Amino acid sequence: MIGRALARVMWAVAVVWAVVTITFFVNEVIPSDPARMVAGPQAPPQEVARIREQLGLDRAVAARYAIFVTHLVHFGASAPDAKDPKHGTCAAFGPLHVDLGRSYVQRRPVVAILAERLPRSATLAAAAIVLQTLIGVVLGLIAAAKRRTAWDFAIVGATLVGASVPTFLTGLALQYAFAYRLRWFPYDGFGKTTAEQATALVLPALTLGLFGAAFATRLVRDEVAAALALDHARTARAKGASRLRVLIHHGLRHALAPVLTVAGIDFGALVGGAVVVETLFRWPGLGMVSVSALLDRDGPVIMGTVLVTSIAVVVANLVVDLAYVWLDPRARA
């Protein structure tokens, strides 16, 4: 297990590095001028040239990549000075520093922007995954237990609709029902107090959770139905085990591994930002900041969001892979 974990960690680091490197060079070859965007459309050429030199955009691509690599992870003082030109944009983890530069548009350290937005996206992703898993497991178990009945057909039909409807349409419907008609939750925004933030979280989390639950329900239904058809499940039922016990003990346990896999992968992707839902509900997470960075050609912020997203996806897959081995002893071979 230790050797397998170390191999997966090394592979994860290589994947993240490849994604970040590809993104860096793709961002460089896109025909645009961030210096012109920072200076404004009416700025004289001398001002644009000055800003281009200040941002380091006048250097060769290979030189800028070398600077990015050497500054990304390095060592320094435990508490870097914000006025220090070398470490003023760093996030310190003891002597280990992470530096993603300064935003062209916001003129703030990228690590500060990500530290502000990442917990919000992670909270939204966690709430959505909890709802997705709960709804998917409950409906999937009902559909498997009532297979080929009206309950099964209704649940399968609902999952087809849920998987086909775009998330923005689901979000609009929830806003109309629960914010406009019932006035239970706010339309959008983040809120200032903990209570306001909790109520503002419900609708975007439910929007993402319903979309994911459509796939989770079908997965649980199929896996549980397949498990109930196995010999050991039929034997347990013949020995007098209750239907509920067989359903949970033999059916649900069989479906836990694939459900965990889907939940882990979805969580890693949602941490990187659910762009449509965050924009619809004005949830200030990584999705909104990444869209703004792409429109403004804010290279450092683009690199930061890609780095965080790739790490989230890779770590989620790593955790799922190790948990899968723990859940299913057959996979340890």
CSV table of C-alpha atoms in Angstrom, one decimal:
chain,number,residue,atom,x,y,z
A,1,MET,CA,0.0,0.0,0.0
A,2,ILE,CA,2.8,2.4,0.8
A,3,GLY,CA,4.6,1.7,-2.5
A,4,ARG,CA,1.3,2.1,-4.4
A,5,ALA,CA,0.6,5.4,-2.6
A,6,LEU,CA,4.1,6.8,-3.3
A,7,ALA,CA,3.8,5.9,-7.0
A,8,ARG,CA,0.4,7.6,-7.2
A,9,VAL,CA,1.8,10.7,-5.5
A,10,MET,CA,4.7,10.9,-8.0
A,11,TRP,CA,2.3,10.4,-10.9
A,12,ALA,CA,0.0,13.1,-9.5
A,13,VAL,CA,2.9,15.6,-9.3
A,14,ALA,CA,3.9,14.9,-12.9
A,15,VAL,CA,0.3,15.4,-14.1
A,16,VAL,CA,-0.1,18.7,-12.3
A,17,TRP,CA,3.2,19.9,-13.7
A,18,ALA,CA,2.3,18.9,-17.2
A,19,VAL,CA,-1.1,20.7,-17.0
A,20,VAL,CA,0.5,23.9,-15.6
A,21,THR,CA,3.2,23.9,-18.2
A,22,ILE,CA,0.8,23.4,-21.1
A,23,THR,CA,-1.4,26.1,-19.8
A,24,PHE,CA,1.5,28.5,-19.5
A,25,PHE,CA,2.6,28.1,-23.1
A,26,VAL,CA,-1.0,28.1,-24.4
A,27,ASN,CA,-1.6,31.4,-22.5
A,28,GLU,CA,1.6,32.8,-24.1
A,29,VAL,CA,0.7,32.0,-27.7
A,30,ILE,CA,-2.8,33.5,-27.5
A,31,PRO,CA,-2.7,36.7,-29.6
A,32,SER,CA,-3.4,39.5,-27.1
A,33,ASP,CA,-1.5,42.2,-25.1
A,34,PRO,CA,-2.1,42.1,-21.3
A,35,ALA,CA,-0.1,45.4,-21.1
A,36,ARG,CA,-2.6,47.2,-23.3
A,37,MET,CA,-5.5,45.8,-21.2
A,38,VAL,CA,-3.8,47.0,-18.0
A,39,ALA,CA,-3.0,50.5,-19.5
A,40,GLY,CA,-6.3,51.0,-21.1
A,41,PRO,CA,-7.3,51.5,-24.8
A,42,GLN,CA,-6.4,55.2,-24.8
A,43,ALA,CA,-3.0,54.8,-23.2
A,44,PRO,CA,0.0,56.1,-25.3
A,45,PRO,CA,2.5,53.5,-26.6
A,46,GLN,CA,5.2,54.7,-24.2
A,47,GLU,CA,2.9,53.9,-21.2
A,48,VAL,CA,2.1,50.5,-22.7
A,49,ALA,CA,5.8,49.8,-23.2
A,50,ARG,CA,6.6,50.8,-19.6
A,51,ILE,CA,3.9,48.5,-18.2
A,52,ARG,CA,5.0,45.7,-20.5
A,53,GLU,CA,8.5,46.0,-19.1
A,54,GLN,CA,7.2,46.3,-15.5
A,55,LEU,CA,5.2,43.1,-15.9
A,56,GLY,CA,8.2,41.3,-17.5
A,57,LEU,CA,6.3,40.8,-20.8
A,58,ASP,CA,9.2,42.1,-22.8
A,59,ARG,CA,11.3,39.0,-22.0
A,60,ALA,CA,11.4,35.8,-24.1
A,61,VAL,CA,8.8,33.1,-23.4
A,62,ALA,CA,11.5,30.7,-22.2
A,63,ALA,CA,12.8,33.3,-19.7
A,64,ARG,CA,9.3,34.0,-18.4
A,65,TYR,CA,8.7,30.3,-17.9
A,66,ALA,CA,12.1,29.9,-16.0
A,67,ILE,CA,11.1,32.8,-13.7
A,68,PHE,CA,7.7,31.2,-13.2
A,69,VAL,CA,9.2,27.8,-12.3
A,70,THR,CA,11.9,29.2,-9.9
A,71,HIS,CA,9.4,31.4,-8.1
A,72,LEU,CA,6.5,28.9,-7.9
A,73,VAL,CA,8.0,27.0,-5.0
A,74,HIS,CA,11.1,28.2,-3.1
A,75,PHE,CA,12.4,28.7,0.4
A,76,GLY,CA,12.5,31.9,2.4
A,77,ALA,CA,11.7,33.5,5.7
A,78,SER,CA,8.8,32.1,7.7
A,79,ALA,CA,7.0,35.5,7.7
A,80,PRO,CA,7.7,37.3,4.3
A,81,ASP,CA,7.5,41.0,4.2
A,82,ALA,CA,4.7,42.3,1.9
A,83,LYS,CA,7.0,45.1,0.8
A,84,ASP,CA,9.8,42.7,-0.2
A,85,PRO,CA,10.0,42.7,-4.0
A,86,LYS,CA,11.2,39.1,-4.0
A,87,HIS,CA,8.7,37.6,-1.5
A,88,GLY,CA,5.9,40.2,-1.2
A,89,THR,CA,3.6,38.1,-3.3
A,90,CYS,CA,4.4,34.8,-1.5
A,91,ALA,CA,2.3,32.5,0.7
A,92,ALA,CA,4.5,31.1,3.4
A,93,PHE,CA,4.2,27.6,4.8
A,94,GLY,CA,7.0,27.8,7.3
A,95,PRO,CA,10.2,28.2,5.2
A,96,LEU,CA,8.4,27.0,2.1
A,97,HIS,CA,7.0,29.7,-0.1
A,98,VAL,CA,4.5,29.5,-3.0
A,99,ASP,CA,4.5,32.5,-5.3
A,100,LEU,CA,2.1,32.9,-8.3
A,101,GLY,CA,3.0,36.5,-8.9
A,102,ARG,CA,0.7,39.5,-8.9
A,103,SER,CA,-2.6,39.9,-10.8
A,104,TYR,CA,-2.3,42.3,-13.8
A,105,VAL,CA,-5.7,43.7,-13.2
A,106,GLN,CA,-6.3,43.6,-9.5
A,107,ARG,CA,-2.7,44.3,-8.6
A,108,ARG,CA,-2.9,41.9,-5.7
A,109,PRO,CA,-0.9,38.7,-5.0
A,110,VAL,CA,-2.5,35.8,-6.8
A,111,VAL,CA,-2.1,33.6,-3.7
A,112,ALA,CA,-4.2,36.1,-1.8
A,113,ILE,CA,-7.0,36.0,-4.4
A,114,LEU,CA,-7.0,32.2,-4.4
A,115,ALA,CA,-7.0,32.0,-0.6
A,116,GLU,CA,-10.0,34.2,-0.6
A,117,ARG,CA,-12.0,32.4,-3.3
A,118,LEU,CA,-10.9,28.7,-2.8
A,119,PRO,CA,-12.7,28.1,0.5
A,120,ARG,CA,-16.0,29.4,-1.0
A,121,SER,CA,-15.7,27.1,-4.0
A,122,ALA,CA,-14.7,24.2,-1.7
A,123,THR,CA,-17.7,24.8,0.5
A,124,LEU,CA,-20.1,24.9,-2.5
A,125,ALA,CA,-18.5,21.7,-3.9
A,126,ALA,CA,-18.7,19.9,-0.5
A,127,ALA,CA,-22.4,20.8,-0.1
A,128,ALA,CA,-23.2,19.8,-3.6
A,129,ILE,CA,-21.5,16.4,-3.3
A,130,VAL,CA,-23.3,15.7,0.0
A,131,LEU,CA,-26.6,16.5,-1.6
A,132,GLN,CA,-25.7,14.6,-4.7
A,133,THR,CA,-24.7,11.5,-2.8
A,134,LEU,CA,-27.7,11.5,-0.4
A,135,ILE,CA,-30.3,12.0,-3.1
A,136,GLY,CA,-28.5,9.5,-5.4
A,137,VAL,CA,-28.2,6.8,-2.8
A,138,VAL,CA,-31.8,7.1,-1.5
A,139,LEU,CA,-33.4,7.2,-5.0
A,140,GLY,CA,-31.1,4.5,-6.3
A,141,LEU,CA,-32.0,2.2,-3.5
A,142,ILE,CA,-35.7,2.8,-4.0
A,143,ALA,CA,-35.4,2.2,-7.7
A,144,ALA,CA,-33.4,-1.0,-7.2
A,145,ALA,CA,-35.8,-2.3,-4.6
A,146,LYS,CA,-38.8,-1.5,-6.7
A,147,ARG,CA,-37.3,-2.5,-10.0
A,148,ARG,CA,-39.7,-2.7,-13.0
A,149,THR,CA,-42.4,-1.0,-11.1
A,150,ALA,CA,-44.0,2.5,-11.3
A,151,TRP,CA,-41.5,3.7,-8.7
A,152,ASP,CA,-38.5,2.5,-10.8
A,153,PHE,CA,-39.9,4.0,-14.1
A,154,ALA,CA,-40.6,7.4,-12.4
A,155,ILE,CA,-37.2,7.6,-10.8
A,156,VAL,CA,-35.4,6.6,-14.0
A,157,GLY,CA,-37.4,9.1,-16.0
A,158,ALA,CA,-36.6,11.9,-13.4
A,159,THR,CA,-32.9,11.1,-13.7
A,160,LEU,CA,-33.1,11.4,-17.5
A,161,VAL,CA,-34.7,14.8,-17.2
A,162,GLY,CA,-32.2,15.9,-14.5
A,163,ALA,CA,-29.2,14.9,-16.6
A,164,SER,CA,-30.6,16.6,-19.7
A,165,VAL,CA,-31.6,19.9,-18.2
A,166,PRO,CA,-28.7,22.5,-18.2
A,167,THR,CA,-27.7,23.6,-14.7
A,168,PHE,CA,-28.5,27.3,-15.4
A,169,LEU,CA,-32.1,26.3,-16.2
A,170,THR,CA,-32.4,24.3,-13.0
A,171,GLY,CA,-30.9,27.2,-11.1
A,172,LEU,CA,-33.4,29.6,-12.6
A,173,ALA,CA,-36.3,27.3,-11.7
A,174,LEU,CA,-35.1,27.0,-8.1
A,175,GLN,CA,-34.7,30.8,-7.9
A,176,TYR,CA,-38.2,31.3,-9.1
A,177,ALA,CA,-39.7,28.7,-6.8
A,178,PHE,CA,-37.7,29.3,-3.6
A,179,ALA,CA,-36.5,32.9,-3.9
A,180,TYR,CA,-39.3,34.7,-5.8
A,181,ARG,CA,-42.4,32.7,-4.9
A,182,LEU,CA,-41.7,31.3,-1.4
A,183,ARG,CA,-39.0,33.8,-0.4
A,184,TRP,CA,-37.2,31.1,1.6
A,185,PHE,CA,-33.7,31.8,0.2
A,186,PRO,CA,-32.0,34.8,-1.4
A,187,TYR,CA,-31.7,35.0,-5.2
A,188,ASP,CA,-27.9,35.2,-5.2
A,189,GLY,CA,-24.9,36.7,-3.5
A,190,PHE,CA,-22.7,35.5,-0.7
A,191,GLY,CA,-23.9,37.2,2.5
A,192,LYS,CA,-21.9,38.9,5.3
A,193,THR,CA,-22.8,36.8,8.3
A,194,THR,CA,-22.5,33.0,8.7
A,195,ALA,CA,-26.3,32.6,8.7
A,196,GLU,CA,-26.6,34.7,5.5
A,197,GLN,CA,-23.9,32.6,3.8
A,198,ALA,CA,-25.5,29.4,4.8
A,199,THR,CA,-28.9,30.4,3.3
A,200,ALA,CA,-27.1,31.7,0.2
A,201,LEU,CA,-25.4,28.4,-0.2
A,202,VAL,CA,-28.6,26.3,-0.4
A,203,LEU,CA,-29.8,27.1,-3.9
A,204,PRO,CA,-26.4,26.9,-5.8
A,205,ALA,CA,-25.5,23.7,-3.9
A,206,LEU,CA,-29.0,22.2,-4.7
A,207,THR,CA,-28.6,23.1,-8.4
A,208,LEU,CA,-25.3,21.3,-8.6
A,209,GLY,CA,-26.5,18.4,-6.4
A,210,LEU,CA,-29.6,17.7,-8.4
A,211,PHE,CA,-27.5,17.5,-11.6
A,212,GLY,CA,-25.0,15.1,-10.1
A,213,ALA,CA,-27.7,13.1,-8.3
A,214,ALA,CA,-29.2,12.2,-11.7
A,215,PHE,CA,-26.1,10.2,-12.6
A,216,ALA,CA,-25.5,9.0,-9.0
A,217,THR,CA,-29.1,7.6,-8.9
A,218,ARG,CA,-28.6,5.5,-12.1
A,219,LEU,CA,-25.2,4.3,-10.9
A,220,VAL,CA,-26.6,3.2,-7.5
A,221,ARG,CA,-29.6,1.6,-9.0
A,222,ASP,CA,-27.6,-0.5,-11.5
A,223,GLU,CA,-24.9,-1.5,-9.0
A,224,VAL,CA,-27.4,-2.5,-6.3
A,225,ALA,CA,-29.6,-4.4,-8.8
A,226,ALA,CA,-26.6,-6.3,-10.0
A,227,ALA,CA,-25.5,-7.1,-6.5
A,228,LEU,CA,-29.0,-8.4,-5.5
A,229,ALA,CA,-28.9,-10.8,-8.4
A,230,LEU,CA,-25.7,-12.5,-7.1
A,231,ASP,CA,-25.8,-15.8,-5.3
A,232,HIS,CA,-24.7,-14.6,-1.9
A,233,ALA,CA,-27.6,-12.0,-1.8
A,234,ARG,CA,-30.2,-14.6,-2.9
A,235,THR,CA,-28.8,-17.1,-0.3
A,236,ALA,CA,-29.0,-14.5,2.5
A,237,ARG,CA,-32.6,-13.8,1.5
A,238,ALA,CA,-33.4,-17.5,1.5
A,239,LYS,CA,-31.9,-17.9,5.0
A,240,GLY,CA,-34.4,-15.4,6.3
A,241,ALA,CA,-32.6,-12.1,6.1
A,242,SER,CA,-34.9,-9.2,5.8
A,243,ARG,CA,-35.2,-7.4,2.5
A,244,LEU,CA,-33.9,-4.2,3.9
A,245,ARG,CA,-30.9,-5.9,5.4
A,246,VAL,CA,-30.0,-7.6,2.1
A,247,LEU,CA,-30.6,-4.3,0.3
A,248,ILE,CA,-28.2,-2.3,2.6
A,249,HIS,CA,-25.7,-5.0,3.6
A,250,HIS,CA,-25.2,-6.7,0.2
A,251,GLY,CA,-26.6,-4.1,-2.3
A,252,LEU,CA,-25.4,-0.7,-1.0
A,253,ARG,CA,-22.0,-2.0,0.1
A,254,HIS,CA,-21.4,-3.2,-3.5
A,255,ALA,CA,-22.3,0.2,-4.8
A,256,LEU,CA,-20.1,2.3,-2.4
A,257,ALA,CA,-16.9,2.1,-4.4
A,258,PRO,CA,-18.3,3.4,-7.7
A,259,VAL,CA,-20.3,6.1,-5.9
A,260,LEU,CA,-17.2,7.2,-4.0
A,261,THR,CA,-15.3,7.3,-7.3
A,262,VAL,CA,-17.9,9.6,-8.9
A,263,ALA,CA,-18.2,11.8,-5.8
A,264,GLY,CA,-14.4,12.2,-5.6
A,265,ILE,CA,-14.0,13.1,-9.2
A,266,ASP,CA,-16.9,15.5,-9.1
A,267,PHE,CA,-15.6,17.2,-6.0
A,268,GLY,CA,-12.2,17.8,-7.6
A,269,ALA,CA,-13.8,19.4,-10.6
A,270,LEU,CA,-16.3,21.5,-8.6
A,271,VAL,CA,-13.5,22.9,-6.4
A,272,GLY,CA,-12.0,24.3,-9.5
A,273,GLY,CA,-15.1,26.4,-9.9
A,274,ALA,CA,-18.6,25.6,-11.2
A,275,VAL,CA,-18.6,28.6,-13.7
A,276,VAL,CA,-22.2,28.6,-14.8
A,277,VAL,CA,-23.7,28.2,-11.3
A,278,GLU,CA,-21.3,30.6,-9.6
A,279,THR,CA,-22.1,33.2,-12.2
A,280,LEU,CA,-25.9,32.6,-12.0
A,281,PHE,CA,-25.9,32.9,-8.2
A,282,ARG,CA,-23.1,35.4,-8.0
A,283,TRP,CA,-21.2,33.1,-5.8
A,284,PRO,CA,-17.7,34.6,-5.4
A,285,GLY,CA,-15.6,31.4,-6.0
A,286,LEU,CA,-12.9,30.3,-8.3
A,287,GLY,CA,-15.3,30.0,-11.2
A,288,MET,CA,-16.1,33.7,-11.4
A,289,VAL,CA,-12.5,34.8,-10.9
A,290,SER,CA,-11.3,32.4,-13.6
A,291,VAL,CA,-13.8,33.7,-16.1
A,292,SER,CA,-12.8,37.3,-15.3
A,293,ALA,CA,-9.1,36.4,-15.7
A,294,LEU,CA,-9.7,34.8,-19.1
A,295,LEU,CA,-11.6,37.8,-20.4
A,296,ASP,CA,-8.9,40.2,-19.0
A,297,ARG,CA,-6.0,38.0,-20.2
A,298,ASP,CA,-4.8,38.1,-16.6
A,299,GLY,CA,-2.0,35.5,-17.0
A,300,PRO,CA,-1.0,35.0,-13.3
A,301,VAL,CA,-4.6,34.5,-12.1
A,302,ILE,CA,-5.2,32.0,-15.0
A,303,MET,CA,-2.1,30.1,-14.0
A,304,GLY,CA,-3.2,30.1,-10.4
A,305,THR,CA,-6.7,28.8,-11.0
A,306,VAL,CA,-5.4,26.1,-13.4
A,307,LEU,CA,-2.9,25.0,-10.7
A,308,VAL,CA,-5.5,24.9,-8.0
A,309,THR,CA,-8.0,23.0,-10.2
A,310,SER,CA,-5.5,20.5,-11.4
A,311,ILE,CA,-4.3,19.8,-7.9
A,312,ALA,CA,-7.9,19.4,-6.6
A,313,VAL,CA,-8.7,16.9,-9.4
A,314,VAL,CA,-5.5,15.0,-9.0
A,315,VAL,CA,-5.8,14.8,-5.2
A,316,ALA,CA,-9.4,13.8,-5.4
A,317,ASN,CA,-8.5,11.0,-7.7
A,318,LEU,CA,-5.6,9.9,-5.5
A,319,VAL,CA,-7.8,9.8,-2.4
A,320,VAL,CA,-10.5,7.9,-4.3
A,321,ASP,CA,-7.9,5.4,-5.7
A,322,LEU,CA,-6.6,4.6,-2.2
A,323,ALA,CA,-10.1,4.5,-0.7
A,324,TYR,CA,-11.2,2.1,-3.4
A,325,VAL,CA,-8.5,-0.3,-2.4
A,326,TRP,CA,-9.6,0.0,1.2
A,327,LEU,CA,-13.3,-0.5,0.4
A,328,ASP,CA,-12.8,-3.4,-2.0
A,329,PRO,CA,-10.1,-6.0,-0.8
A,330,ARG,CA,-10.1,-7.6,-4.2
A,331,ALA,CA,-8.5,-4.5,-5.6
A,332,ARG,CA,-5.4,-4.8,-3.3
A,333,ALA,CA,-4.0,-7.5,-5.6
